[in-house]
mmCIF file of C-alpha atoms in Angstrom:
data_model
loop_
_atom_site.group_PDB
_atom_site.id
_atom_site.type_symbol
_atom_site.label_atom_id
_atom_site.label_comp_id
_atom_site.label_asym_id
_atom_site.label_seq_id
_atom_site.Cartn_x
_atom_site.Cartn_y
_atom_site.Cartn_z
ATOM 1 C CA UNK E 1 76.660 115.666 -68.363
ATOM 2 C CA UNK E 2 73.932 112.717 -68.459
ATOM 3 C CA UNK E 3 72.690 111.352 -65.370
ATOM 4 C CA UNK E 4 74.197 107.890 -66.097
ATOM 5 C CA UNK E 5 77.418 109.258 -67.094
ATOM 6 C CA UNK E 6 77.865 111.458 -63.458
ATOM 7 C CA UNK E 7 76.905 108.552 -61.682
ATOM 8 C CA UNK E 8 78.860 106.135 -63.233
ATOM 9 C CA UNK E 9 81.740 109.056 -62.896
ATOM 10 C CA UNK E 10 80.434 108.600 -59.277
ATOM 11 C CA UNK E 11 81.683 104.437 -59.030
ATOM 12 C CA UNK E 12 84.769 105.106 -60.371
ATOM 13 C CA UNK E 13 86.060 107.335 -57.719
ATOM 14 C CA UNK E 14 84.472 105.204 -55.253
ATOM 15 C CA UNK E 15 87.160 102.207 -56.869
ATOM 16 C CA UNK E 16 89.699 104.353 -56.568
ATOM 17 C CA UNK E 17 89.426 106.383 -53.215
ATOM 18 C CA UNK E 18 86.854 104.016 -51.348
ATOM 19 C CA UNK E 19 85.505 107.619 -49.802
ATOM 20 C CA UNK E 20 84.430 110.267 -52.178
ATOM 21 C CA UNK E 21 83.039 114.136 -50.306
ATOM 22 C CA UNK E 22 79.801 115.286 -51.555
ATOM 23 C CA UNK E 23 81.484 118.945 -51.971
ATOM 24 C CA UNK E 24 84.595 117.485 -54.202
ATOM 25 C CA UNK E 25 82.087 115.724 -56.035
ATOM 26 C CA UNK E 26 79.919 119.095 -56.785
ATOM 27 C CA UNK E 27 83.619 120.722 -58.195
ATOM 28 C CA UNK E 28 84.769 117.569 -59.949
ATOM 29 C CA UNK E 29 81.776 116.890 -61.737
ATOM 30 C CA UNK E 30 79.948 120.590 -62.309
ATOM 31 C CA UNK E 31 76.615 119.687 -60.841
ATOM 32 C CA UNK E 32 74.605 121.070 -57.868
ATOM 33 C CA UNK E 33 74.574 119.842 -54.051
ATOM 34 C CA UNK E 34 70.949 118.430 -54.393
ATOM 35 C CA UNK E 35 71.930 116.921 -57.304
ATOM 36 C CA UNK E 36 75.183 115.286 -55.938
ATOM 37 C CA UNK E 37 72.762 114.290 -52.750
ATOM 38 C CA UNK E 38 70.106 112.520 -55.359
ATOM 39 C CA UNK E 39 73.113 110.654 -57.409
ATOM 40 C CA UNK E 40 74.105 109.319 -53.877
ATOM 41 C CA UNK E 41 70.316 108.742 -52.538
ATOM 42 C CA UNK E 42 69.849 106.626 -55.834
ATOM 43 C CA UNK E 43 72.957 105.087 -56.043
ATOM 44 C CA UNK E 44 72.605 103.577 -52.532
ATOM 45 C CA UNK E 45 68.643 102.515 -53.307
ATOM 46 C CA UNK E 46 70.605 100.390 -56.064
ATOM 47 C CA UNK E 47 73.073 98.718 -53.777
ATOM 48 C CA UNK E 48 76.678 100.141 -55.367
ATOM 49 C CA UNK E 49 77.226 102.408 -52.220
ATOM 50 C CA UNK E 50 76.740 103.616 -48.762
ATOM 51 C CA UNK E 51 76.155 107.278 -48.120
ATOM 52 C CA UNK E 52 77.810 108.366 -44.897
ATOM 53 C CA UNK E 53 77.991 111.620 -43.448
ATOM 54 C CA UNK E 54 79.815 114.455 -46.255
ATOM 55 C CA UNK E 55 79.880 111.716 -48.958
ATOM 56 C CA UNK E 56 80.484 108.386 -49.626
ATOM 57 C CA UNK E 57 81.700 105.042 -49.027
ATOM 58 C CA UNK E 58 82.011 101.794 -51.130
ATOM 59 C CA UNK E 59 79.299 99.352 -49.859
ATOM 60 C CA UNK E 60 79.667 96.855 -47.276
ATOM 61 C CA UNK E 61 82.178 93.834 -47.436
ATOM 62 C CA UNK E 62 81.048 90.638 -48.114
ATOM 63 C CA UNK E 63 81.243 89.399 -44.152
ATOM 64 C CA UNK E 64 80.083 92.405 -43.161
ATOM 65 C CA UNK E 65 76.397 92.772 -40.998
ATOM 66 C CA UNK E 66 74.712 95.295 -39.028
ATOM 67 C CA UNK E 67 73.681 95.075 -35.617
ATOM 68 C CA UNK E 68 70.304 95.171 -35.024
ATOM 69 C CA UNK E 69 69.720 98.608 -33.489
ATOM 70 C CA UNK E 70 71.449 99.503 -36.627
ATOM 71 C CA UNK E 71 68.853 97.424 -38.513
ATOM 72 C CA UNK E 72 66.006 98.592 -37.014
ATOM 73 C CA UNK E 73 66.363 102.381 -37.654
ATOM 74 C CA UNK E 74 66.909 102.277 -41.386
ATOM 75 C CA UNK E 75 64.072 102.724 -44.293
ATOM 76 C CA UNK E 76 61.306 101.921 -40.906
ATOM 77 C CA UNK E 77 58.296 103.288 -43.506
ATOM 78 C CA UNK E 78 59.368 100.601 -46.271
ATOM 79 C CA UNK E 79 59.618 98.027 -43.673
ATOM 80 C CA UNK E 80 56.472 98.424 -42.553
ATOM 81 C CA UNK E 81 54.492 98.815 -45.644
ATOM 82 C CA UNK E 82 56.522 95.091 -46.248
ATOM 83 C CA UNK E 83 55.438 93.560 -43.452
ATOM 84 C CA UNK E 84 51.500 94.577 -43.365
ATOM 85 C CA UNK E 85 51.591 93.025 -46.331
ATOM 86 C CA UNK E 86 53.291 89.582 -45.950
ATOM 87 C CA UNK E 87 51.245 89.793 -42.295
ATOM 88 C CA UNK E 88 48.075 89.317 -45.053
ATOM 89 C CA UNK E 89 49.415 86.791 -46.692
ATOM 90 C CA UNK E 90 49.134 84.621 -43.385
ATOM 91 C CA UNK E 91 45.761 82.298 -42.678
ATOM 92 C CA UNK E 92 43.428 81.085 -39.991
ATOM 93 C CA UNK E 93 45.092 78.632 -37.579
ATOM 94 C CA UNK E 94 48.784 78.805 -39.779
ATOM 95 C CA UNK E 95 51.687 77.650 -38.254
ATOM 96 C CA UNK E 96 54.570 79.924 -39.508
ATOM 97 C CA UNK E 97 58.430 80.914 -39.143
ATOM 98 C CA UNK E 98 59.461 84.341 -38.378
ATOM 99 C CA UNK E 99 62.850 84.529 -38.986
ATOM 100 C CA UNK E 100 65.671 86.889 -37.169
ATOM 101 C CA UNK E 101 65.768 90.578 -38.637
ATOM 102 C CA UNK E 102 64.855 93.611 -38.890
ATOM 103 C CA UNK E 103 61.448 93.386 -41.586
ATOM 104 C CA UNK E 104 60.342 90.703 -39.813
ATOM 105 C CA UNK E 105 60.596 92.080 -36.735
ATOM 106 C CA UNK E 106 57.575 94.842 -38.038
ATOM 107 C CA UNK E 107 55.729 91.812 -39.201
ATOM 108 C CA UNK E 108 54.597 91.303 -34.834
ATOM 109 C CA UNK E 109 52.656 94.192 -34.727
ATOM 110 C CA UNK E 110 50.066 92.873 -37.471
ATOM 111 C CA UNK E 111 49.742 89.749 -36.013
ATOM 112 C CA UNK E 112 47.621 90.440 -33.177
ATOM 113 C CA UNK E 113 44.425 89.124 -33.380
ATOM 114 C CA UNK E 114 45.176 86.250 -35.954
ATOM 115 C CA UNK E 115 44.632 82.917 -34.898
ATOM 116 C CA UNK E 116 48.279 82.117 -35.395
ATOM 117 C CA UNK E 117 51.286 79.832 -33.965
ATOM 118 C CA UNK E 118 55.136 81.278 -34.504
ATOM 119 C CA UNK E 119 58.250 79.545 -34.243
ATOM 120 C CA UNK E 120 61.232 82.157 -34.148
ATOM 121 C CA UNK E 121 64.979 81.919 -34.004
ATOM 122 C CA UNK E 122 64.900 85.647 -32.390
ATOM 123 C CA UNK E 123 65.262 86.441 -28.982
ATOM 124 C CA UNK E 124 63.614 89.678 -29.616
ATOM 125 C CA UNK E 125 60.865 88.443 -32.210
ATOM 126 C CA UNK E 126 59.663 86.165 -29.162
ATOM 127 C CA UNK E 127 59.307 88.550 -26.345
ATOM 128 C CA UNK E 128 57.606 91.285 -28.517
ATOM 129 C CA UNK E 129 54.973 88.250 -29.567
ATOM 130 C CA UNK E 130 54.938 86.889 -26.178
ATOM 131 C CA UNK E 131 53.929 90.740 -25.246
ATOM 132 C CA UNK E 132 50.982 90.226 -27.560
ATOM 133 C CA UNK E 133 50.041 86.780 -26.015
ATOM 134 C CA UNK E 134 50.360 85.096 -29.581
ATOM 135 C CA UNK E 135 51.117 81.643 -29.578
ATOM 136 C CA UNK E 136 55.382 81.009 -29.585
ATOM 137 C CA UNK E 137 58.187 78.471 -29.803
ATOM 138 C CA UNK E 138 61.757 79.886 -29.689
ATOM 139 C CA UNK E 139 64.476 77.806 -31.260
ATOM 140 C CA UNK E 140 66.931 76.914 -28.380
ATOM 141 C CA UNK E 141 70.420 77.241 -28.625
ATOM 142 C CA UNK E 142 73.696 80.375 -29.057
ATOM 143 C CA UNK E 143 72.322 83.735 -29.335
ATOM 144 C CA UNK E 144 74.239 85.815 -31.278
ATOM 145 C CA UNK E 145 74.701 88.868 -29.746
ATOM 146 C CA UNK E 146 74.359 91.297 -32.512
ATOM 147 C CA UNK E 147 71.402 90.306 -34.508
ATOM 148 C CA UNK E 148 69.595 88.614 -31.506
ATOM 149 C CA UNK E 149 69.429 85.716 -33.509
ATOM 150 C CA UNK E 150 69.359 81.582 -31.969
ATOM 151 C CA UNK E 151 72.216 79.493 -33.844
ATOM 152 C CA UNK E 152 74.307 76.327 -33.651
ATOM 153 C CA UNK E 153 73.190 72.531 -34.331
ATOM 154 C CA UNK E 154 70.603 72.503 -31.248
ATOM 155 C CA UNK E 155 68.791 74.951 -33.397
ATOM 156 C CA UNK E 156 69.349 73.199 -36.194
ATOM 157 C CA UNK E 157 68.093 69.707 -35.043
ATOM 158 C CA UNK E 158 64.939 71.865 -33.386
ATOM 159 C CA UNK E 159 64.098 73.440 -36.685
ATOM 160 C CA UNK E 160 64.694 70.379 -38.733
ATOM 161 C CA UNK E 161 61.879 68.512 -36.807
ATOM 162 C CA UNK E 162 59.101 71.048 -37.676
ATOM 163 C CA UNK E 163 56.990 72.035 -40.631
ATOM 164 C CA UNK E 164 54.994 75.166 -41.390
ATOM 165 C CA UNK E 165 52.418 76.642 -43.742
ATOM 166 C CA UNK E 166 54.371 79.807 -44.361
ATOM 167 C CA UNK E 167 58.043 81.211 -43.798
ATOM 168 C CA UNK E 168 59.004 84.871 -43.659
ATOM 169 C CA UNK E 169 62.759 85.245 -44.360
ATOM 170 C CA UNK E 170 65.033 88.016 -43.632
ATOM 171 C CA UNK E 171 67.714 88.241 -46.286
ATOM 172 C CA UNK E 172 71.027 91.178 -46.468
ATOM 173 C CA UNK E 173 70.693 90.335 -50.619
ATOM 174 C CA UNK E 174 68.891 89.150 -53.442
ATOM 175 C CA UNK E 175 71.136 88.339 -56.465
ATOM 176 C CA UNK E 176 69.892 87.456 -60.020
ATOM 177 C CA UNK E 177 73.001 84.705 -60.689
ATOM 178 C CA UNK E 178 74.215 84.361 -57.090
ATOM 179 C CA UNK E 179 70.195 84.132 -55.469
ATOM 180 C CA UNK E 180 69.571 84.865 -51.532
ATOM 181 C CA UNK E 181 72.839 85.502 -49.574
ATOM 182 C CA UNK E 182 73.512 86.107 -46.135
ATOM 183 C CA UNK E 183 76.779 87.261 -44.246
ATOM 184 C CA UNK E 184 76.563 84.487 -41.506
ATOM 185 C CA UNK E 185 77.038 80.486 -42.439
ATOM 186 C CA UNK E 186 75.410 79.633 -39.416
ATOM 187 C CA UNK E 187 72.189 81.861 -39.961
ATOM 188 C CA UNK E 188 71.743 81.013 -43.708
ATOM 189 C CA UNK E 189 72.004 76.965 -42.767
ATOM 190 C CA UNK E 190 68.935 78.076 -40.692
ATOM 191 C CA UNK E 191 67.730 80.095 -42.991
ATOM 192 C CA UNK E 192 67.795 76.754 -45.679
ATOM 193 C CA UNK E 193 65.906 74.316 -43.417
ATOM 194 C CA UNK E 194 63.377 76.944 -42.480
ATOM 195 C CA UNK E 195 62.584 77.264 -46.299
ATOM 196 C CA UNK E 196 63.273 73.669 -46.964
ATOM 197 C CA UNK E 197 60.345 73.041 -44.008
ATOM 198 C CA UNK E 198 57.835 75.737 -44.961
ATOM 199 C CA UNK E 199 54.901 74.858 -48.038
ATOM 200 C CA UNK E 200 55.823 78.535 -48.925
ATOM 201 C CA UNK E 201 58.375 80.744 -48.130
ATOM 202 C CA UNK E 202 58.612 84.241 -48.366
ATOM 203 C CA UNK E 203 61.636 86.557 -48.333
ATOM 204 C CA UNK E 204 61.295 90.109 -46.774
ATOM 205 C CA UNK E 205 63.286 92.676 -48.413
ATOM 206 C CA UNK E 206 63.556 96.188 -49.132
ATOM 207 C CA UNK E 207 64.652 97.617 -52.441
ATOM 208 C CA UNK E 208 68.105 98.113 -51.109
ATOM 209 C CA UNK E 209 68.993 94.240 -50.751
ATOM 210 C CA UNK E 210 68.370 93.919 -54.647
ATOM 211 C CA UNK E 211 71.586 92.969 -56.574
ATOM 212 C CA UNK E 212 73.191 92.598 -53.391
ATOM 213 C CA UNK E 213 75.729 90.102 -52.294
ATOM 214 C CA UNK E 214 76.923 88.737 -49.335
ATOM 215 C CA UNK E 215 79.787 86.411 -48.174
ATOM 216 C CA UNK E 216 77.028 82.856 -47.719
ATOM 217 C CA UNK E 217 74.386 81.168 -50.757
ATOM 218 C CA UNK E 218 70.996 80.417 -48.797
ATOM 219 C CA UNK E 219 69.227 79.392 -51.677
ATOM 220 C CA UNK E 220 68.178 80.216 -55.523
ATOM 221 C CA UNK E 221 65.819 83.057 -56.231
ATOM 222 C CA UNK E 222 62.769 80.349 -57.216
ATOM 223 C CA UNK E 223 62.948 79.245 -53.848
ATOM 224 C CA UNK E 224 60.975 81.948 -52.319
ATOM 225 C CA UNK E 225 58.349 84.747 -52.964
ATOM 226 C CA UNK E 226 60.088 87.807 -52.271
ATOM 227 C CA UNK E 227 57.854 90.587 -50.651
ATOM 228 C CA UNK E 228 58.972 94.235 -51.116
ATOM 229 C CA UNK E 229 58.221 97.919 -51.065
ATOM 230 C CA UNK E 230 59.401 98.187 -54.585
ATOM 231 C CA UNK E 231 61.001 96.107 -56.613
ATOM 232 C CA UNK E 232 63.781 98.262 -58.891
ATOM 233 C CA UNK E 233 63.042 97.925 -62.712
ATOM 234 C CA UNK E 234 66.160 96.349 -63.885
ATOM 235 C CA UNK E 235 65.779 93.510 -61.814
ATOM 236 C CA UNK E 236 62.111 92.897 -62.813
ATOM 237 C CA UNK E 237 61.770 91.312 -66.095
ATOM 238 C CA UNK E 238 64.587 88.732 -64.942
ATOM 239 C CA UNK E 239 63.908 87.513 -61.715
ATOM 240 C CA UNK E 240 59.349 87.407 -62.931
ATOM 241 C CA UNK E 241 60.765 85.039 -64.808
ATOM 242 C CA UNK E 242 62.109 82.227 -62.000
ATOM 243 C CA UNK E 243 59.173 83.170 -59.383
ATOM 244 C CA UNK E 244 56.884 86.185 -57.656
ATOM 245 C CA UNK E 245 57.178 89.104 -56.672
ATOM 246 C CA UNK E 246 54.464 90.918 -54.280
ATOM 247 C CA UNK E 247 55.149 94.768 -53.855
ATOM 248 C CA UNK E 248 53.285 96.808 -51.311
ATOM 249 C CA UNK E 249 53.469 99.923 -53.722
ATOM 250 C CA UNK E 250 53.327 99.685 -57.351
#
């Protein structure tokens, strides 16, 4: 059987059972464990699943967002290869927005030493950069428990009164028709001004938030420079097209 056939095999249980076992899949489909696992590694890397312990699940609901010490342990090596490089990208005496989330968050250990000023929505974010004595603002306002991020319209009126050099967005998916989504309404209306206030804005994402979807539009593709580990190939010669891409291995 050809790769694209098993794993398209693969989705179609998924739509019917929503959980699929690695081992039934090895039987139902004639093909090794390590093959099964690399089908499911790949799969996931592409968005259309979830691997879970023994198998499978279909991926995440719309709504549907991590906690951040969920965040924080997944693809750490890609994260960090993201944000030394968007932490390049920044300039002498900048004035920049770290948003709430997980990349981000990795961005704070590569800014020590630049002559730099943040404004975060993250409760976290600021006491790690407070830790490093680097110049901060935190938004004021609701902090939402699970993602440690500020929200509500004091943040929102805060935000709106500002203007930065550079923005460094965390985004759960980047869609070619549908652009950057986020589960949250509240989040990606802060998410919009941020961009909206920055001279350049930059989206943080690993190569698992491509062709993803969630439940709220923050704003078309050609809004923002997405930075990334790896961008996959399908996605390329589309989305080169509306703006940039800058990949930390190529």
């Amino acid at each position: 059987m050809l790769t694209e056939e098993r794993r398209q095999k693969i989705l179609d249980l998924l739509d019917q059972h929503k959980i699929v076992k690695s081992q039934d899949l090895v039987t139902l489909l004639d093909a090794s464990e390590s093959t099964i696992r690399r089908d499911l590694q790949e799969l996931e890397n592409e968005g259309f699943l979830e691997r879970i312990h023994g198998g499978a699940k279909k991926d995440q609901l719309l709504g549907f967002e991590q906690a951040m010490s969920e965040k924080t342990l997944k693809n750490v090596q890609e994260k960090q290869e993201i944000a030394r490089l968007a932490a390049d990208l920044i300039e002498t005496d900048d004035v920049i927005y770290l948003d709430a989330g997980s990349t981000t968050l990795e961005m704070i250990p590569f800014l020590q030493g630049k002559n730099v000023t943040v404004v975060t929505n993250s409760v976290k974010h600021a006491a790690n950069l407070v830790d490093l004595q680097i110049p901060t603002i935190i938004l004021g306002g609701q902090v939402k428990l699970s993602t440690n991020a500020v929200l509500g319209s004091s943040s929102v009126e805060q935000l709106s009164a500002f203007h930065f050099n550079k923005a460094f967005m965390g985004m759960n998916g980047a869609h070619l028709v549908q652009g950057f989504t986020t589960p949250d309404p509240e989040e990606a209306a802060l998410k919009r001004i941020a961009m909206r206030q920055s001279e350049e804005a930059f989206v943080l994402i690993d190569q698992t938030k491509f062709n993803k979807l969630s439940f709220t539009s923050v704003a078309p593709l050609a809004a923002a420079t997405i930075v990334t580990e790896r961008c996959p190939l399908e996605f390329v010669a589309d989305y080169r097209d509306l703006t940039t891409i800058k990949e930390a291995i190529q």
